[in-house]
PDB file of C-alpha atoms in Angstrom:
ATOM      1  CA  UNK A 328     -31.318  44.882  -6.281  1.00  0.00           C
ATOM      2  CA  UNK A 329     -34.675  43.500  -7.892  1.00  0.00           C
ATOM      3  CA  UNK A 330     -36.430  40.856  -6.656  1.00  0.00           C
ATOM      4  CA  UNK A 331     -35.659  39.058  -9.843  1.00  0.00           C
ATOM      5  CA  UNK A 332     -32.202  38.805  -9.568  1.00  0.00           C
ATOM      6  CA  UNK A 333     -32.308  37.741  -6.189  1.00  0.00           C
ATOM      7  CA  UNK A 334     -34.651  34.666  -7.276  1.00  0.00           C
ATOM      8  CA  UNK A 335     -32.257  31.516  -6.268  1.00  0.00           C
ATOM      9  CA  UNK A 336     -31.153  29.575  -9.528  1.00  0.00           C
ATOM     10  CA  UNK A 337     -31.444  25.993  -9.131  1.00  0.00           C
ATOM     11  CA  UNK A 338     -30.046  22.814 -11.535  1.00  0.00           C
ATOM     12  CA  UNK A 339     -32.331  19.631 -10.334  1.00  0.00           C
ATOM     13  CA  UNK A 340     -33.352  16.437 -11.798  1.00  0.00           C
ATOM     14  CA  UNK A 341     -36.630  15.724 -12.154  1.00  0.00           C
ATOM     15  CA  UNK A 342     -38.392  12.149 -12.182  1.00  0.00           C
ATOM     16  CA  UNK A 343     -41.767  10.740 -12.677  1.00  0.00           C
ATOM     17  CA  UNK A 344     -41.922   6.819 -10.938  1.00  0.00           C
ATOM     18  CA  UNK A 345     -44.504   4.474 -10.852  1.00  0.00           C
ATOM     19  CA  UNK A 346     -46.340   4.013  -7.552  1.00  0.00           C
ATOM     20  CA  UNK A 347     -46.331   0.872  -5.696  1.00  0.00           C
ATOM     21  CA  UNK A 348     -43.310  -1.025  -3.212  1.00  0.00           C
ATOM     22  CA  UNK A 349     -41.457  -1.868  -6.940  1.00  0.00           C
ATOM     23  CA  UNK A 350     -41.313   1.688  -8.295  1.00  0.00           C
ATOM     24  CA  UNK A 351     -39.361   2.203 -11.338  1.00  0.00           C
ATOM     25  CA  UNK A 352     -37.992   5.553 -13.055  1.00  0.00           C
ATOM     26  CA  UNK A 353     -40.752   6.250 -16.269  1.00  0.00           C
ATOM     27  CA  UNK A 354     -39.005   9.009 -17.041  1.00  0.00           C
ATOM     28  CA  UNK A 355     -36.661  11.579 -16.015  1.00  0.00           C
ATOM     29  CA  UNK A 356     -35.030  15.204 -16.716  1.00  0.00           C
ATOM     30  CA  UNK A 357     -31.769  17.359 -15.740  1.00  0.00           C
ATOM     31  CA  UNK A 358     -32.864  20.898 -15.403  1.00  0.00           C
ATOM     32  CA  UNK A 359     -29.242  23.031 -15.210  1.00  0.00           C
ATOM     33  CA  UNK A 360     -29.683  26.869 -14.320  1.00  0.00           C
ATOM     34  CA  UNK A 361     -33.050  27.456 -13.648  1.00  0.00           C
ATOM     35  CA  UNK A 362     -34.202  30.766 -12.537  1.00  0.00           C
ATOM     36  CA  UNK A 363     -37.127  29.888  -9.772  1.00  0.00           C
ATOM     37  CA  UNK A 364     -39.015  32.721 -10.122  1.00  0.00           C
ATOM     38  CA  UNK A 365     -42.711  33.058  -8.644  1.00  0.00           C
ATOM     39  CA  UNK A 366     -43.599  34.967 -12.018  1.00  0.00           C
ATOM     40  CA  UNK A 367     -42.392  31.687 -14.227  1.00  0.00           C
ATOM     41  CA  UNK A 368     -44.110  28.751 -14.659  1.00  0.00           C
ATOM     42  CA  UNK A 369     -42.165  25.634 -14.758  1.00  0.00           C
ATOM     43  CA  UNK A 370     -43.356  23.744 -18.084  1.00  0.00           C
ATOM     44  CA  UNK A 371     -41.983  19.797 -18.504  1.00  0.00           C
ATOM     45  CA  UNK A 372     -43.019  18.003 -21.517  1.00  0.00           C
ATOM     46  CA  UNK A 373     -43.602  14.485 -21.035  1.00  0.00           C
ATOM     47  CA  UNK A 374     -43.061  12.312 -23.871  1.00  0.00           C
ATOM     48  CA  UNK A 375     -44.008   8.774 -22.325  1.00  0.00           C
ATOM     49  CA  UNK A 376     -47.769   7.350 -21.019  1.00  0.00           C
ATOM     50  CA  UNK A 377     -48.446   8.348 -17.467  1.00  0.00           C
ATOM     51  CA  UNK A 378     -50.499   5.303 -15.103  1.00  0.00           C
ATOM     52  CA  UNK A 379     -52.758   6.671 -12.965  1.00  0.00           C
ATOM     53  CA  UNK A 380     -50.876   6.946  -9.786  1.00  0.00           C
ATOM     54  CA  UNK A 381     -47.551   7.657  -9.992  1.00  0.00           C
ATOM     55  CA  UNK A 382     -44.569  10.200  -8.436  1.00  0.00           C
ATOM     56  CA  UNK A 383     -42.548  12.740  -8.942  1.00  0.00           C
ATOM     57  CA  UNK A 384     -39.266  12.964  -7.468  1.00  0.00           C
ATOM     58  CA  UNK A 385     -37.451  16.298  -7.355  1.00  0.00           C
ATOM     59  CA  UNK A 386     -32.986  16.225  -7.054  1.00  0.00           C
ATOM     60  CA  UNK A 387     -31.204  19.251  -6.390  1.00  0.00           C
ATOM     61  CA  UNK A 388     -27.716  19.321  -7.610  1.00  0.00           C
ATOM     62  CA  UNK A 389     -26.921  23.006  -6.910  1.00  0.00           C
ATOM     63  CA  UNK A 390     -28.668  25.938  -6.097  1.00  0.00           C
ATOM     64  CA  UNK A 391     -26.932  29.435  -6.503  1.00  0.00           C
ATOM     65  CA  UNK A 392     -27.841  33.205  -5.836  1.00  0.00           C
ATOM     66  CA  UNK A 393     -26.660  36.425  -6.884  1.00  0.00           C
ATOM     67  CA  UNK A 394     -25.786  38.217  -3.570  1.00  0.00           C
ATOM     68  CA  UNK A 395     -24.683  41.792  -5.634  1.00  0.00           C
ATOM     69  CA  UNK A 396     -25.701  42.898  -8.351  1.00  0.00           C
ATOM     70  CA  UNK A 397     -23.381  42.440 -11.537  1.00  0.00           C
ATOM     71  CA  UNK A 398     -21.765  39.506  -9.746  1.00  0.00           C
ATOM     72  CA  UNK A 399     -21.971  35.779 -11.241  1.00  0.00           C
ATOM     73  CA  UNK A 400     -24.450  33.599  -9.747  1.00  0.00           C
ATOM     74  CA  UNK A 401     -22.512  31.581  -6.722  1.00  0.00           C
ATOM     75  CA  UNK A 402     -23.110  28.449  -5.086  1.00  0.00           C
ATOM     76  CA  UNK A 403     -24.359  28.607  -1.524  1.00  0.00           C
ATOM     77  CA  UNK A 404     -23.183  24.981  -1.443  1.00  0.00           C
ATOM     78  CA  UNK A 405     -19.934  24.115  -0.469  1.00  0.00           C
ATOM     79  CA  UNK A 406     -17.423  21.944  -3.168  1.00  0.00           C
ATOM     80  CA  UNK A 407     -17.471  19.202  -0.550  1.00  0.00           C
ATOM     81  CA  UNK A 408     -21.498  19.294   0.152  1.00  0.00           C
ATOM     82  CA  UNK A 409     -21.914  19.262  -3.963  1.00  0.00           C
ATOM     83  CA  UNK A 410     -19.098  16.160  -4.073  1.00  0.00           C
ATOM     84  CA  UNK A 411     -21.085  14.432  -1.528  1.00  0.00           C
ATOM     85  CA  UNK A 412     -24.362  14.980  -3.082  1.00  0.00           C
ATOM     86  CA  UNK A 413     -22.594  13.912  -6.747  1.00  0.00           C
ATOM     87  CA  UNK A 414     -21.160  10.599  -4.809  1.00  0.00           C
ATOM     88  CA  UNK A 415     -24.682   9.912  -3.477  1.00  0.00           C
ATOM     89  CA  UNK A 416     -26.334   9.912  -7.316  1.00  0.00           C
ATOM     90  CA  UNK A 417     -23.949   8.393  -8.537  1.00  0.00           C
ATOM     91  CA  UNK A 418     -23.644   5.424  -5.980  1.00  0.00           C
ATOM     92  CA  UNK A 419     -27.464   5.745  -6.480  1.00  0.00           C
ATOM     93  CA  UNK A 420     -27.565   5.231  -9.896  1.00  0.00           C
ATOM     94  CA  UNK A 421     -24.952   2.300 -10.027  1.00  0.00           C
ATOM     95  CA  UNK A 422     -27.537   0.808  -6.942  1.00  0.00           C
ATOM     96  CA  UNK A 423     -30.414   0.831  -9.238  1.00  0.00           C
ATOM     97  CA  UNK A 424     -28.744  -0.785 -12.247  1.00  0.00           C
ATOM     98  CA  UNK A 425     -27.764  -3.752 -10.376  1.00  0.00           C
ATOM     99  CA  UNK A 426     -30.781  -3.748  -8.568  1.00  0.00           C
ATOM    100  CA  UNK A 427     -32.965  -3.578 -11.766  1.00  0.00           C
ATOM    101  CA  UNK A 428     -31.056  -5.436 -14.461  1.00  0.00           C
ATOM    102  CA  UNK A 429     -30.319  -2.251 -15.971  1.00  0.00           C
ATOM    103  CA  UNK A 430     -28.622  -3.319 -19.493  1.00  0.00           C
ATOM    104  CA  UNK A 431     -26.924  -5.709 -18.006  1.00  0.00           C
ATOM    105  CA  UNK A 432     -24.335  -7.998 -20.039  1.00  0.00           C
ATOM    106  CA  UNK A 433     -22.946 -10.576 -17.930  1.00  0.00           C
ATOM    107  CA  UNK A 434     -24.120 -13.368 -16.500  1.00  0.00           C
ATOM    108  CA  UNK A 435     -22.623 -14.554 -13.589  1.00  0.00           C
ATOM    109  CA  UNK A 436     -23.273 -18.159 -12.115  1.00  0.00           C
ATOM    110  CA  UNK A 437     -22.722 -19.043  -8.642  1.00  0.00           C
ATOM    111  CA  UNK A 438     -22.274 -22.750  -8.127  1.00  0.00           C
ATOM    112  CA  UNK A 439     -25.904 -24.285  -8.854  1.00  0.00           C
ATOM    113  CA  UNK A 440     -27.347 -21.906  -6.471  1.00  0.00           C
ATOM    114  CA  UNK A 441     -28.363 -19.173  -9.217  1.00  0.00           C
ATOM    115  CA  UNK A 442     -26.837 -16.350 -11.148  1.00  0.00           C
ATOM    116  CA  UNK A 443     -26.109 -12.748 -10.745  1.00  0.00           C
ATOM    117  CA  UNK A 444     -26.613  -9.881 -13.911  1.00  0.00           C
ATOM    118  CA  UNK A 445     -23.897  -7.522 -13.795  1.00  0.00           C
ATOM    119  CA  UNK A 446     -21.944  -4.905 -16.298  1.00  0.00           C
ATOM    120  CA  UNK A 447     -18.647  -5.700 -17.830  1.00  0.00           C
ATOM    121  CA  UNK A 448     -17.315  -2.000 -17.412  1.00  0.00           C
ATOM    122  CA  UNK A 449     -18.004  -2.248 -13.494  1.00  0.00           C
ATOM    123  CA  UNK A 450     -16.073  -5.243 -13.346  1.00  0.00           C
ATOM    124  CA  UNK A 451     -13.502  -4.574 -15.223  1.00  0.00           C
ATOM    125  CA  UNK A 452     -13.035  -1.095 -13.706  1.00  0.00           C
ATOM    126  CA  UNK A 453     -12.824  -2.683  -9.958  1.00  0.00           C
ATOM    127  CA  UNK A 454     -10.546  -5.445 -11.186  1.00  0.00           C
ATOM    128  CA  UNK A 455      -7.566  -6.131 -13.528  1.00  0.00           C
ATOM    129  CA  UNK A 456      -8.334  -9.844 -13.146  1.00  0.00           C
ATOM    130  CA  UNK A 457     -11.846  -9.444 -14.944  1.00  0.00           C
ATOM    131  CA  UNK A 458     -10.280  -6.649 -17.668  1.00  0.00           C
ATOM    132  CA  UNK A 459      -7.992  -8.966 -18.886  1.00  0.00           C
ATOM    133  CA  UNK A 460     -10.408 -11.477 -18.720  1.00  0.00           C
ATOM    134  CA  UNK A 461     -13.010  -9.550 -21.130  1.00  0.00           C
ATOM    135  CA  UNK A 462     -10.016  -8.598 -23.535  1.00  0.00           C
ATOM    136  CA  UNK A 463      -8.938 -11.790 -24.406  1.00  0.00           C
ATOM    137  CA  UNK A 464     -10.715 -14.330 -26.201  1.00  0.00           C
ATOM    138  CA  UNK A 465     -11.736 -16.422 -23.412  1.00  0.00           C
ATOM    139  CA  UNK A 466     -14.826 -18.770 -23.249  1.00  0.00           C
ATOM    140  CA  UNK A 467     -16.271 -15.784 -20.858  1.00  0.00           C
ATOM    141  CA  UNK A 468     -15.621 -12.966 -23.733  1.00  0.00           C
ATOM    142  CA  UNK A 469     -18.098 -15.321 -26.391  1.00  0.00           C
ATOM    143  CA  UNK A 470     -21.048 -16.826 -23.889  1.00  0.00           C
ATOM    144  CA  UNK A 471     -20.687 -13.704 -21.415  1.00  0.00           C
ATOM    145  CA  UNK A 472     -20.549 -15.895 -18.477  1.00  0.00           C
ATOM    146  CA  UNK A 473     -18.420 -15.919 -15.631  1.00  0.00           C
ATOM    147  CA  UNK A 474     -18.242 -19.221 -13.661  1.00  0.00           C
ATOM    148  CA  UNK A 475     -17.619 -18.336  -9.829  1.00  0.00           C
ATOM    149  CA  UNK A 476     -17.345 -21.551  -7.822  1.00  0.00           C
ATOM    150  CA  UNK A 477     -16.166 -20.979  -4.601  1.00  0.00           C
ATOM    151  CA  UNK A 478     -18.415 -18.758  -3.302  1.00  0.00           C
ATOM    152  CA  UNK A 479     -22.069 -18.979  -1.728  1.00  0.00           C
ATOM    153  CA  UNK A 480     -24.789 -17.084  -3.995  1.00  0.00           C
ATOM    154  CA  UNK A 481     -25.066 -14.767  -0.894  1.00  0.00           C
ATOM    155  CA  UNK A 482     -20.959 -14.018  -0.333  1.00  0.00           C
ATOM    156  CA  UNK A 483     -20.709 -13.518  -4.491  1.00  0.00           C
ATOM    157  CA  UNK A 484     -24.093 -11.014  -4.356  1.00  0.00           C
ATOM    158  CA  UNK A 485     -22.218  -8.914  -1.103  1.00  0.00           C
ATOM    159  CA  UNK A 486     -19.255  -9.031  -3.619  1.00  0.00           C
ATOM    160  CA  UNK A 487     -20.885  -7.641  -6.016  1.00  0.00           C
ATOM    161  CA  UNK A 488     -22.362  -4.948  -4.221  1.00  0.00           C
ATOM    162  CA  UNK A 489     -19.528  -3.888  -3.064  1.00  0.00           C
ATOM    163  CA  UNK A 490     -18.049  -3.112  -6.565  1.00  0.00           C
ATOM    164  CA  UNK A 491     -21.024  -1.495  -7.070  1.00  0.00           C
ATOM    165  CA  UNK A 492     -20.784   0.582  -3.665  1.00  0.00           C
ATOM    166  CA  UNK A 493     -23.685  -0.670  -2.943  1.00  0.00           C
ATOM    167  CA  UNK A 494     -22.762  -3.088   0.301  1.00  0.00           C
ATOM    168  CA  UNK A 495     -24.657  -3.583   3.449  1.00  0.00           C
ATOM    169  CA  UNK A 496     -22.533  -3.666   6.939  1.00  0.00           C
ATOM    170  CA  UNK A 497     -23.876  -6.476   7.918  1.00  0.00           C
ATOM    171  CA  UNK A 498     -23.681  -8.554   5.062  1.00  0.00           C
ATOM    172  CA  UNK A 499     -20.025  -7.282   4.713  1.00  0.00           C
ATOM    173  CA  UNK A 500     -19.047  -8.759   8.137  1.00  0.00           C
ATOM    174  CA  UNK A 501     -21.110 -12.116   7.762  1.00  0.00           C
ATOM    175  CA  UNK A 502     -18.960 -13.092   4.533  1.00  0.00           C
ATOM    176  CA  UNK A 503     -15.669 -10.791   5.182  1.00  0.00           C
ATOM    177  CA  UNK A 504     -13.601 -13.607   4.708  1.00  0.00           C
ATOM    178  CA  UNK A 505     -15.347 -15.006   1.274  1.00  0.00           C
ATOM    179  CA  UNK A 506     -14.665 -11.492   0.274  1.00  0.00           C
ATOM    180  CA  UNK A 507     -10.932 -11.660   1.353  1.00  0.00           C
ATOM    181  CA  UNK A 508     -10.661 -14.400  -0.644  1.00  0.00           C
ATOM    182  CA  UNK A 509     -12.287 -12.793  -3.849  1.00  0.00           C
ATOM    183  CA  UNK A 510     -10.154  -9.399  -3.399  1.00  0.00           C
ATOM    184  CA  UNK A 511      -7.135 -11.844  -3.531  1.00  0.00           C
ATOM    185  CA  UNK A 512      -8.505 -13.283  -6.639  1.00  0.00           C
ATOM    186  CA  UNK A 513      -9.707 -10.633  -8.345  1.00  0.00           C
ATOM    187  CA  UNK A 514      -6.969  -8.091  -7.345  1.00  0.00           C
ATOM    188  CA  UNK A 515      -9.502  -5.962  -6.043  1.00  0.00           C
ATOM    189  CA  UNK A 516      -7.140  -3.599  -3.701  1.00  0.00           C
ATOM    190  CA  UNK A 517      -9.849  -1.694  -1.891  1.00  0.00           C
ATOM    191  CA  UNK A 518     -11.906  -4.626  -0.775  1.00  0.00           C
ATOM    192  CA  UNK A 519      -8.468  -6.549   0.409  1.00  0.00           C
ATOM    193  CA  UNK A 520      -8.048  -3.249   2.366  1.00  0.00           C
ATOM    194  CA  UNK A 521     -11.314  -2.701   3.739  1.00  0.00           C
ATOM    195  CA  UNK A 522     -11.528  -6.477   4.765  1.00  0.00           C
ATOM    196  CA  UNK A 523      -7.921  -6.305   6.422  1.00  0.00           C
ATOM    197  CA  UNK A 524      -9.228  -2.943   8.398  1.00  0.00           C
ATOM    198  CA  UNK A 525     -12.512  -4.991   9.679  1.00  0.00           C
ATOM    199  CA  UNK A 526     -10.656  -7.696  10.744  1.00  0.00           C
ATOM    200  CA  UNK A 527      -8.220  -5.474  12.701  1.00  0.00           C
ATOM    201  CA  UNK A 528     -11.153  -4.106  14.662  1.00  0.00           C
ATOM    202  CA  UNK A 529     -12.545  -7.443  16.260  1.00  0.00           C
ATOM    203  CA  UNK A 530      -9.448  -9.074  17.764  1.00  0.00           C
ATOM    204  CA  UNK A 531      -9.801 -11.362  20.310  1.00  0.00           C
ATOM    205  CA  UNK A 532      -8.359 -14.251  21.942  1.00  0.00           C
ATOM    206  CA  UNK A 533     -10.769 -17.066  19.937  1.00  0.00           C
ATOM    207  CA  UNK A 534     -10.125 -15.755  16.455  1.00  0.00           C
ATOM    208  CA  UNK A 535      -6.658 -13.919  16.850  1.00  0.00           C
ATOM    209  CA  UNK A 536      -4.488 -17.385  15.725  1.00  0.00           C
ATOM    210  CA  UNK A 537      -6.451 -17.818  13.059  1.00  0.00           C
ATOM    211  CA  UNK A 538      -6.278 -14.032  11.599  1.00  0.00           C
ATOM    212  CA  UNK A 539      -2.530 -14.317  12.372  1.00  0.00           C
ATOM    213  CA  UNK A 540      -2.524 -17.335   9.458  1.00  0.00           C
ATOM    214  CA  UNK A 541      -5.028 -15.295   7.049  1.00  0.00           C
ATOM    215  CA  UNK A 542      -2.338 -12.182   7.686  1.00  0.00           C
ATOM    216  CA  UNK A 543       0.233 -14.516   6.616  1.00  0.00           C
ATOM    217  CA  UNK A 544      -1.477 -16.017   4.007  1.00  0.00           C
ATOM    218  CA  UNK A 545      -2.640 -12.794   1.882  1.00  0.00           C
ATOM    219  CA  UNK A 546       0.252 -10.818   2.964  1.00  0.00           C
ATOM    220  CA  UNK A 547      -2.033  -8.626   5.120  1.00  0.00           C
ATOM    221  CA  UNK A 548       0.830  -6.615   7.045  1.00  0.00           C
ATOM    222  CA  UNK A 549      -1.241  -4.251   9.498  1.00  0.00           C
ATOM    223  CA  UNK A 550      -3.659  -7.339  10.623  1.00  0.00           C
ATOM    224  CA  UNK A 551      -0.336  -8.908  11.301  1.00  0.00           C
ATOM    225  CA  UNK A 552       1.129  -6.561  13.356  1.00  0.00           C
ATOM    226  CA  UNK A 553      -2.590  -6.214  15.008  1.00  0.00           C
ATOM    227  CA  UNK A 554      -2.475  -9.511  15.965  1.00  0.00           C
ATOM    228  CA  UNK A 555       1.353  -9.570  17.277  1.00  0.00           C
ATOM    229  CA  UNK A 556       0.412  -6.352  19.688  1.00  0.00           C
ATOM    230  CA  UNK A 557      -2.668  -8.594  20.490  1.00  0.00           C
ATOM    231  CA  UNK A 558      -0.435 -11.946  21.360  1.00  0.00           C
ATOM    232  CA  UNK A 559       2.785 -10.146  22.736  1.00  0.00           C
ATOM    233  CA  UNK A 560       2.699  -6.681  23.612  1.00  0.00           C
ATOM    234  CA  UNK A 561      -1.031  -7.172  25.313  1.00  0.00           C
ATOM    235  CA  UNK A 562      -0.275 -10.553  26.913  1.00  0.00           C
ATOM    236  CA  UNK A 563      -2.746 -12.658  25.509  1.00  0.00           C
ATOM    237  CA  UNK A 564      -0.727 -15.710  24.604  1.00  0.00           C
ATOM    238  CA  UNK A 565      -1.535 -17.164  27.937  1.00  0.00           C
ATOM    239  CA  UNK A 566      -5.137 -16.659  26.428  1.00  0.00           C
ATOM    240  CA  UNK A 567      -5.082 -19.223  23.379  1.00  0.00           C
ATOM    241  CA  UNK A 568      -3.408 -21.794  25.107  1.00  0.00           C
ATOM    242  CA  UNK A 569      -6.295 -24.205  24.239  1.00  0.00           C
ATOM    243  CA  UNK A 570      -5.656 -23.371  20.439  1.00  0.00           C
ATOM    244  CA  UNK A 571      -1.506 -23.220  20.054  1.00  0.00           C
ATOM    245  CA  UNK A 572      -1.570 -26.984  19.452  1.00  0.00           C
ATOM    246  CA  UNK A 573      -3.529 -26.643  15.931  1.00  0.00           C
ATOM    247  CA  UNK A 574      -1.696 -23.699  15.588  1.00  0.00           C
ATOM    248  CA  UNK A 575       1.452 -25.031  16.219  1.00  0.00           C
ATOM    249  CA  UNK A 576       0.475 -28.051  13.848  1.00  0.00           C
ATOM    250  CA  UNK A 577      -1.510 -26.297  10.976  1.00  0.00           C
ATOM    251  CA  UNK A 578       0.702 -22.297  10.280  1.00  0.00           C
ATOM    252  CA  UNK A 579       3.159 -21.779   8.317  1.00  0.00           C
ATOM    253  CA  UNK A 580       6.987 -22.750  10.255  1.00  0.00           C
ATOM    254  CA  UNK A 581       8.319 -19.251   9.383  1.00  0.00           C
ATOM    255  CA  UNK A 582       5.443 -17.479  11.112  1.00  0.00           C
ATOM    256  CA  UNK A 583       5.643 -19.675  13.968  1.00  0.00           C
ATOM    257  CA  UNK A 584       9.366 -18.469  14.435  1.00  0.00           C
ATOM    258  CA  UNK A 585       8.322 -15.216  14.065  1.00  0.00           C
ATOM    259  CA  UNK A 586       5.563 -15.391  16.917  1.00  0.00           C
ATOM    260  CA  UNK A 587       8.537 -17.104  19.196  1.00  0.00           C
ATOM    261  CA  UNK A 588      10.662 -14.467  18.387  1.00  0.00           C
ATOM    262  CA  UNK A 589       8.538 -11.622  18.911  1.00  0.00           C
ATOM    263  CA  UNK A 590       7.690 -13.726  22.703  1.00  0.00           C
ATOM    264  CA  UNK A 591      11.578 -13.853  23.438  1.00  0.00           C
ATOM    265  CA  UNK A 592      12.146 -10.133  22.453  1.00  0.00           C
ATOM    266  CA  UNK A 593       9.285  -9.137  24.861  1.00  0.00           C
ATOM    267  CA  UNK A 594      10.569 -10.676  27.190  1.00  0.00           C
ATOM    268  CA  UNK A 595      14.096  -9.385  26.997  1.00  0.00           C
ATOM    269  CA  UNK A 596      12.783  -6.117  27.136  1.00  0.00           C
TER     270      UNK A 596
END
């Protein structure tokens, strides 16, 4: 086999940015199939005025080889590894157009706290609620504004990231519950889920009533049963004594039958 056949073929984007804490892309390139070859010289015309620091940011996407001769070029990436790096760019890309007001076309305002540029096809992809909402001919639709008024600017920013997959896990568990709410309104069915699954993992004795009633409420069956197992099967309801009273005066009468219920049966057992 030559040494030129065995030269690695690589498809990579390529990116000039400016320099500084605030860099933006200036311009950028996808290179598919290139032979990188130490006789070859890699030429990139660049159509757009350079400042005079700036950087250059090399991608790969996929980088193949020709292990015997007459055979096609074959990834020495796995499917998974190139879905993973394909989920990263993408999530990537979605993170910088929020981040940078890239042709954005909505206009939401929080409250009087401030506003928040978004996309109407990321919305509406995440939720039915805002679909409908941009195909009808709703005040929204004309002034491409969306009104949000019952969340902080901070909870309806974490919202928004996480449509745009862009959420931090700490801001996620500091306004869960604000985010409950807005997968309930919005119809958002991952968000409902992945709130449900975080408030699963943090059960305890001070907050277990009270995720018992938010189960209830949004129909949240595996945080129910979560806190059940936490109540009855573990013991605890000697543990919330202090807080039955509120309970007791505050939930819903059919899920206070069903915690008695689930006590007796326990106990019969």
């Amino acid at each position: 086999m030559s040494k030129e056949n065995s030269s690695p073929i690589a498809s990579f984007i390529i990116r000039i940015l400016s320099y500084g804490a605030n860099s933006k892309i200036l311009t950028q390139s996808e290179i598919k199939d290139k032979v990188l070859s130490n006789k070859d010289c890699f030429v990139w015309d660049i159509e757009v005025p350079l400042p005079g620091k700036f950087i250059i940011d090399i991608e790969f996407l996929d980088l193949k080889t020709i292990c015997t001769k007459g055979e096609e070029a074959c990834s020495i990436w796995s499917n998974g590894f190139i879905q993973k790096i394909q989920n990263a760019t993408a999530l990537e890309s979605l993170g910088r157009m929020i981040r940078e007001g890239i042709y954005t076309d909505i206009t939401i305002n929080v409250n009087s706290e401030g506003s928040i540029k978004a996309h109407r096809a990321i919305l509406a992809s995440q939720s039915p609620v805002f679909r409908s909402m941009f195909s009808h001919n709703v005040k929204e639709t004309d002034l491409s504004i969306i009104n949000i008024e019952d969340m902080s600017i901070e909870a309806c920013q974490t919202f928004i990231n996480f449509l745009y997959g862009t959420v931090n896990d700490d801001k996620f568990l500091m306004h869960r519950l604000d985010l409950l709410h807005a997968a309930d309104k919005y119809d958002i069915h991952d968000l409902r889920e992945a709130c449900q699954k975080s408030l699963q993992e943090d059960i305890d004795a001070k907050n277990v009533l009270e995720r018992l009633q938010l189960a209830s409420f949004y129909g949240l069956t595996k945080l129910k049963i979560s806190c059940m197992q936490y109540l009855v099967k573990f013991g605890k309801i000697y543990d919330v004594q202090g807080d039955l009273t509120t309970f007791l005066q505050t939930a819903d009468r059919d899920l206070i039958c069903e915690v008695f219920h689930q006590i007796l049966d326990a106990r019969k057992k």
